[in-house]
Amino acid sequence: MLLWQRHRHPRLLRGRGRDLCRRTRKVRLDRLDAFATALPTGGSVLELGCGGGQDSEALLARGFAVTPTDGSQELASQAARRLGRPVEVLLFEDLDETDAFDGIWANACLLDVPREALPAIIGKIQAALKPGGVFCASFKAGTAEGRDCFGRYYNYPSPDWLRGAYDAERWRKLDIDEDMGGGYDGEPTRWLHVLAFKMP
């Protein structure tokens, strides 16, 4: 993973790739704002796939009680250095909490979960939310699972497929928005952003 990360940056920093990356970052920050607005003051937040810890850092600065996690020990260590606090190594399938968090933030990380496993992972996330809690996630849009030019797997859902994976009737509200941004390959990427609210 780190080898792939080292090779992605030079291409991203050129022309269109740089512009797409900048747009994707702005969209992420806008989504983070919307997510934070939906939370109670000082609420508890679980971040899945925190990477280097940037989003956890932003949520901590807003006064939320944040639990940052990542499935990679190396990335968890990197985030811990940034945040000055422990970061748990947590695989999605190992999430085993009930009514524990006001919000769960999963930016661009569940897109690597195999399609057949995604509904069960979403079920675990829903269980970990407090009644009325909010869950935000983003996915690269598509029609069938596959791999990108780096050989990385993505589940590439359509809005309808994703709605089915979430089992929309189990949520009080489920919004799926679509926009264009960039990916790590520097190419235009269609993104799906999901904001879901657990039944109160």
Tab-separated table of C-alpha atoms in Angstrom, residues 30-199:
chain	number	residue	atom	x	y	z
A	30	ASP	CA	-18.029	20.124	2.754
A	31	ARG	CA	-19.293	16.638	3.613
A	32	LEU	CA	-17.403	16.735	6.892
A	33	ASP	CA	-19.158	20.020	7.701
A	34	ALA	CA	-22.572	18.511	6.939
A	35	PHE	CA	-21.762	15.453	9.059
A	36	ALA	CA	-20.578	17.591	11.990
A	37	THR	CA	-23.696	19.754	11.798
A	38	ALA	CA	-25.876	16.651	12.174
A	39	LEU	CA	-24.119	15.629	15.416
A	40	PRO	CA	-24.952	16.730	18.951
A	41	THR	CA	-22.479	19.149	20.549
A	42	GLY	CA	-19.500	17.186	21.862
A	43	GLY	CA	-20.935	13.957	20.431
A	44	SER	CA	-19.032	10.691	20.112
A	45	VAL	CA	-17.633	9.859	16.671
A	46	LEU	CA	-16.004	6.703	15.331
A	47	GLU	CA	-13.821	7.200	12.286
A	48	LEU	CA	-13.257	4.097	10.187
A	49	GLY	CA	-10.260	4.063	7.858
A	50	CYS	CA	-8.790	7.263	9.311
A	51	GLY	CA	-5.611	7.056	7.206
A	52	GLY	CA	-3.227	9.806	8.289
A	53	GLY	CA	-5.779	11.244	10.723
A	54	GLN	CA	-6.719	14.511	8.979
A	55	ASP	CA	-10.476	14.117	9.387
A	56	SER	CA	-10.223	12.956	12.997
A	57	GLU	CA	-8.051	15.994	13.656
A	58	ALA	CA	-10.712	18.296	12.162
A	59	LEU	CA	-13.481	16.652	14.214
A	60	LEU	CA	-11.436	16.843	17.411
A	61	ALA	CA	-10.886	20.559	16.759
A	62	ARG	CA	-14.675	20.956	16.674
A	63	GLY	CA	-14.961	19.477	20.148
A	64	PHE	CA	-16.188	15.977	19.314
A	65	ALA	CA	-15.110	12.869	21.223
A	66	VAL	CA	-13.404	11.045	18.357
A	67	THR	CA	-12.268	7.420	18.212
A	68	PRO	CA	-9.963	7.156	15.162
A	69	THR	CA	-9.308	3.695	13.712
A	70	ASP	CA	-7.656	2.176	10.666
A	71	GLY	CA	-7.163	-1.356	9.393
A	72	SER	CA	-3.446	-0.758	8.747
A	73	GLN	CA	-0.989	-0.721	11.650
A	74	GLU	CA	1.319	1.594	9.729
A	75	LEU	CA	-1.427	4.132	8.975
A	76	ALA	CA	-2.747	3.892	12.540
A	77	SER	CA	0.759	4.715	13.815
A	78	GLN	CA	1.021	7.638	11.408
A	79	ALA	CA	-2.363	8.986	12.565
A	80	ALA	CA	-1.381	8.515	16.216
A	81	ARG	CA	1.693	10.688	15.675
A	82	ARG	CA	-0.440	13.384	14.067
A	83	LEU	CA	-3.169	13.287	16.719
A	84	GLY	CA	-1.005	12.732	19.774
A	85	ARG	CA	-3.243	9.891	20.953
A	86	PRO	CA	-3.577	6.135	20.382
A	87	VAL	CA	-5.276	5.004	17.186
A	88	GLU	CA	-6.774	1.519	17.248
A	89	VAL	CA	-6.149	-0.971	14.457
A	90	LEU	CA	-9.662	-2.101	13.563
A	91	LEU	CA	-10.876	-4.172	10.632
A	92	PHE	CA	-14.432	-3.405	9.564
A	93	GLU	CA	-15.581	-6.954	10.261
A	94	ASP	CA	-14.263	-6.721	13.830
A	95	LEU	CA	-16.492	-3.778	14.763
A	96	ASP	CA	-18.593	-5.086	17.655
A	97	GLU	CA	-20.251	-2.155	19.425
A	98	THR	CA	-23.910	-1.491	20.178
A	99	ASP	CA	-25.497	1.968	20.514
A	100	ALA	CA	-22.046	3.445	21.160
A	101	PHE	CA	-21.561	6.428	18.797
A	102	ASP	CA	-23.498	9.523	17.761
A	103	GLY	CA	-21.785	9.410	14.375
A	104	ILE	CA	-19.602	7.186	12.223
A	105	TRP	CA	-17.404	8.722	9.508
A	106	ALA	CA	-16.075	6.413	6.788
A	107	ASN	CA	-14.617	8.544	4.010
A	108	ALA	CA	-13.429	6.589	0.953
A	109	CYS	CA	-12.664	3.395	2.872
A	110	LEU	CA	-15.693	1.095	2.513
A	111	LEU	CA	-15.214	1.241	-1.255
A	112	ASP	CA	-12.616	-1.557	-0.860
A	113	VAL	CA	-15.030	-3.973	0.861
A	114	PRO	CA	-16.068	-6.869	-1.420
A	115	ARG	CA	-19.662	-6.467	-2.553
A	116	GLU	CA	-20.839	-9.672	-0.901
A	117	ALA	CA	-19.457	-8.498	2.462
A	118	LEU	CA	-20.662	-4.881	2.367
A	119	PRO	CA	-24.268	-5.353	3.641
A	120	ALA	CA	-23.032	-7.166	6.772
A	121	ILE	CA	-20.414	-4.449	7.425
A	122	ILE	CA	-23.086	-1.762	7.070
A	123	GLY	CA	-25.224	-3.751	9.525
A	124	LYS	CA	-22.367	-3.689	12.069
A	125	ILE	CA	-21.999	0.059	11.595
A	126	GLN	CA	-25.719	0.610	12.075
A	127	ALA	CA	-25.641	-1.449	15.286
A	128	ALA	CA	-22.716	0.640	16.598
A	129	LEU	CA	-24.676	3.874	16.172
A	130	LYS	CA	-26.833	5.263	18.930
A	131	PRO	CA	-30.538	5.643	18.045
A	132	GLY	CA	-30.793	8.622	15.696
A	133	GLY	CA	-27.054	8.473	14.947
A	134	VAL	CA	-25.590	9.549	11.609
A	135	PHE	CA	-23.355	7.563	9.251
A	136	CYS	CA	-21.422	9.158	6.388
A	137	ALA	CA	-19.510	7.179	3.739
A	138	SER	CA	-18.305	7.644	0.168
A	139	PHE	CA	-17.818	5.252	-2.725
A	140	LYS	CA	-16.490	5.325	-6.282
A	141	ALA	CA	-19.550	4.858	-8.491
A	142	GLY	CA	-19.912	2.184	-11.136
A	143	THR	CA	-21.974	-0.769	-12.211
A	144	ALA	CA	-19.782	-3.750	-11.317
A	145	GLU	CA	-16.912	-4.470	-8.943
A	146	GLY	CA	-13.434	-4.433	-10.427
A	147	ARG	CA	-9.885	-3.088	-10.248
A	148	ASP	CA	-8.325	0.226	-11.199
A	149	CYS	CA	-5.130	0.774	-13.194
A	150	PHE	CA	-3.066	0.146	-10.032
A	151	GLY	CA	-4.740	-3.237	-9.490
A	152	ARG	CA	-6.682	-1.983	-6.453
A	153	TYR	CA	-10.103	-3.553	-5.888
A	154	TYR	CA	-13.226	-1.336	-5.680
A	155	ASN	CA	-16.848	-2.368	-5.234
A	156	TYR	CA	-18.011	0.364	-7.700
A	157	PRO	CA	-21.710	0.478	-6.707
A	158	SER	CA	-24.561	2.210	-8.486
A	159	PRO	CA	-26.952	4.293	-6.350
A	160	ASP	CA	-29.625	1.583	-6.602
A	161	TRP	CA	-27.228	-1.214	-5.663
A	162	LEU	CA	-25.919	0.825	-2.737
A	163	ARG	CA	-29.447	1.565	-1.510
A	164	GLY	CA	-30.067	-2.177	-1.474
A	165	ALA	CA	-26.813	-2.863	0.393
A	166	TYR	CA	-27.851	-0.348	3.053
A	167	ASP	CA	-31.339	-1.897	3.208
A	168	ALA	CA	-32.842	1.589	2.977
A	169	GLU	CA	-36.002	0.772	4.938
A	170	ARG	CA	-33.887	0.097	8.059
A	171	TRP	CA	-32.841	3.774	8.227
A	172	ARG	CA	-34.904	6.811	9.197
A	173	LYS	CA	-33.337	8.715	6.306
A	174	LEU	CA	-30.898	7.677	3.583
A	175	ASP	CA	-29.521	10.268	1.152
A	176	ILE	CA	-27.219	9.308	-1.727
A	177	ASP	CA	-25.646	12.227	-3.605
A	178	GLU	CA	-23.440	11.992	-6.662
A	179	ASP	CA	-20.702	14.276	-7.939
A	180	MET	CA	-17.559	14.310	-10.029
A	181	GLY	CA	-14.114	14.506	-8.492
A	182	GLY	CA	-10.753	12.828	-8.757
A	183	GLY	CA	-9.169	9.551	-7.812
A	184	TYR	CA	-5.599	8.596	-7.059
A	185	ASP	CA	-5.054	7.851	-10.743
A	186	GLY	CA	-5.616	11.526	-11.582
A	187	GLU	CA	-8.650	10.694	-13.718
A	188	PRO	CA	-12.215	12.062	-13.381
A	189	THR	CA	-14.113	9.912	-10.885
A	190	ARG	CA	-17.833	9.709	-10.185
A	191	TRP	CA	-18.414	9.581	-6.416
A	192	LEU	CA	-21.427	8.534	-4.358
A	193	HIS	CA	-21.799	10.114	-0.913
A	194	VAL	CA	-24.163	8.484	1.573
A	195	LEU	CA	-25.619	10.199	4.626
A	196	ALA	CA	-27.763	7.801	6.679
A	197	PHE	CA	-29.641	8.348	9.921
A	198	LYS	CA	-30.453	5.457	12.243
A	199	MET	CA	-34.004	5.050	13.476
